[in-house]
Coordinates of C-alpha atoms in Angstrom, one line a residue:
M1 CA 235.5 57.3 -56.2
I2 CA 233.2 57.9 -58.9
R3 CA 236.1 58.6 -61.4
A4 CA 237.2 54.8 -60.5
A5 CA 233.8 53.2 -60.4
I6 CA 233.1 54.7 -64.3
P7 CA 235.2 52.4 -66.7
A8 CA 233.7 49.0 -64.0
L9 CA 230.4 49.9 -64.3
L10 CA 231.5 49.9 -68.3
L11 CA 233.2 47.3 -68.4
T12 CA 229.2 45.6 -66.2
L13 CA 227.3 46.5 -69.0
S14 CA 229.8 45.6 -72.2
L15 CA 230.2 42.7 -70.5
A16 CA 225.8 42.7 -70.4
A17 CA 225.5 43.0 -73.8
C18 CA 227.6 39.5 -74.5
S19 CA 225.6 37.5 -73.1
A20 CA 224.1 34.4 -75.3
P21 CA 220.3 34.2 -75.9
D22 CA 218.0 31.8 -74.3
A23 CA 218.0 28.0 -76.0
D24 CA 214.2 28.9 -77.4
E25 CA 215.2 32.3 -78.8
Q26 CA 218.9 30.3 -80.2
T27 CA 216.4 27.7 -82.6
A28 CA 213.8 30.1 -83.4
A29 CA 216.2 32.3 -85.0
A30 CA 217.7 29.0 -86.5
E31 CA 214.5 27.7 -87.9
Q32 CA 213.6 31.0 -88.8
S33 CA 216.7 31.4 -91.2
Q34 CA 216.7 27.6 -92.6
A35 CA 213.1 28.2 -93.8
A36 CA 214.3 31.6 -95.4
A37 CA 217.1 29.9 -97.0
T38 CA 214.3 27.0 -98.3
E39 CA 212.2 29.7 -100.1
A40 CA 215.3 31.0 -101.0
A41 CA 216.3 28.7 -103.3
E42 CA 213.2 27.3 -104.3
P43 CA 212.7 29.1 -107.9
A44 CA 209.7 32.2 -108.4
P45 CA 207.3 30.0 -110.5
A46 CA 207.5 31.4 -114.9
E47 CA 205.2 34.7 -115.1
P48 CA 203.7 35.7 -118.2
A49 CA 204.5 38.5 -120.3
P50 CA 203.0 41.1 -119.0
T51 CA 200.7 42.6 -122.0
E52 CA 202.1 45.5 -123.1
L53 CA 205.1 44.1 -124.0
A54 CA 203.8 41.3 -125.7
G55 CA 203.6 42.4 -129.1
T56 CA 202.0 41.6 -132.8
C57 CA 205.2 42.5 -134.4
D58 CA 206.9 39.4 -135.8
D59 CA 210.6 40.3 -137.5
T60 CA 211.4 36.5 -138.6
Q61 CA 208.5 37.3 -141.2
V62 CA 210.7 40.0 -143.1
Q63 CA 214.6 39.2 -143.2
W64 CA 213.9 39.0 -147.3
I65 CA 213.5 42.8 -147.4
I66 CA 217.8 42.4 -146.0
G67 CA 220.3 43.3 -148.7
K68 CA 217.0 44.9 -151.0
T69 CA 217.5 49.1 -150.8
A70 CA 214.8 49.5 -149.5
S71 CA 212.3 52.2 -151.1
A72 CA 208.7 53.4 -149.4
A73 CA 206.7 50.2 -150.8
D74 CA 209.1 47.7 -149.6
I75 CA 209.1 49.4 -146.5
E76 CA 205.1 49.1 -146.2
Q77 CA 205.2 45.7 -147.8
A78 CA 207.4 44.7 -144.5
K79 CA 204.8 45.9 -141.9
T80 CA 202.5 44.5 -143.7
D81 CA 204.4 41.4 -143.6
S82 CA 205.6 41.4 -139.1
K83 CA 202.4 42.5 -138.5
S84 CA 203.2 45.5 -136.7
D85 CA 201.3 48.2 -136.3
A86 CA 204.5 51.2 -136.8
V87 CA 207.5 51.1 -138.5
R88 CA 210.9 52.8 -138.5
A89 CA 213.7 53.4 -141.8
L90 CA 216.7 53.9 -139.7
K91 CA 220.2 55.4 -141.6
P92 CA 223.5 55.3 -139.7
G93 CA 223.3 59.3 -137.9
D94 CA 219.4 59.1 -137.5
A95 CA 218.4 59.9 -134.5
A96 CA 215.5 57.3 -132.7
T97 CA 214.4 56.5 -129.1
M98 CA 215.1 54.2 -127.1
D99 CA 211.8 53.5 -126.3
F100 CA 210.5 49.4 -126.4
N101 CA 207.0 49.8 -128.8
P102 CA 206.4 45.5 -129.0
N103 CA 204.0 46.5 -132.1
R104 CA 206.6 48.3 -134.4
L105 CA 209.3 47.6 -137.1
N106 CA 212.5 48.4 -137.1
I107 CA 214.6 48.5 -140.3
I108 CA 217.9 49.3 -139.8
L109 CA 219.8 50.5 -143.1
D110 CA 223.4 51.4 -144.6
E111 CA 224.8 54.7 -146.5
K112 CA 223.3 53.6 -149.5
G113 CA 219.7 52.8 -147.9
A114 CA 219.7 49.2 -148.3
A115 CA 219.0 47.2 -144.6
T116 CA 220.5 45.5 -142.6
S117 CA 218.6 44.1 -140.1
V118 CA 215.4 44.1 -138.7
N119 CA 213.5 43.5 -135.5
C120 CA 210.7 44.7 -134.1
G121 CA 210.8 46.8 -130.6

């Protein structure tokens, strides 16, 4: 007899779990999801760049070095022109850290030592 009551009890509990919530709960849930959707649809206000990412380096002032074989004097002049705190000249195969330094000028050189590009970072 107990074995026959167990399936009936499980059926009753599963049907009770499927009952609809109160109308007030449904309205509150609908309003909450509508408010969340409205908030998600509005663009977030633009935040200014963090000060540690806003560097003084300006690589547009150093485009003159591209194509030149970069001497030590040219590299130092590029550092001054770009208003950067540091400069590094990288040849193919040179090891370089991947950290971003907005105040550092990078001069990318080819195998012959001619500058192929410049960038800050």
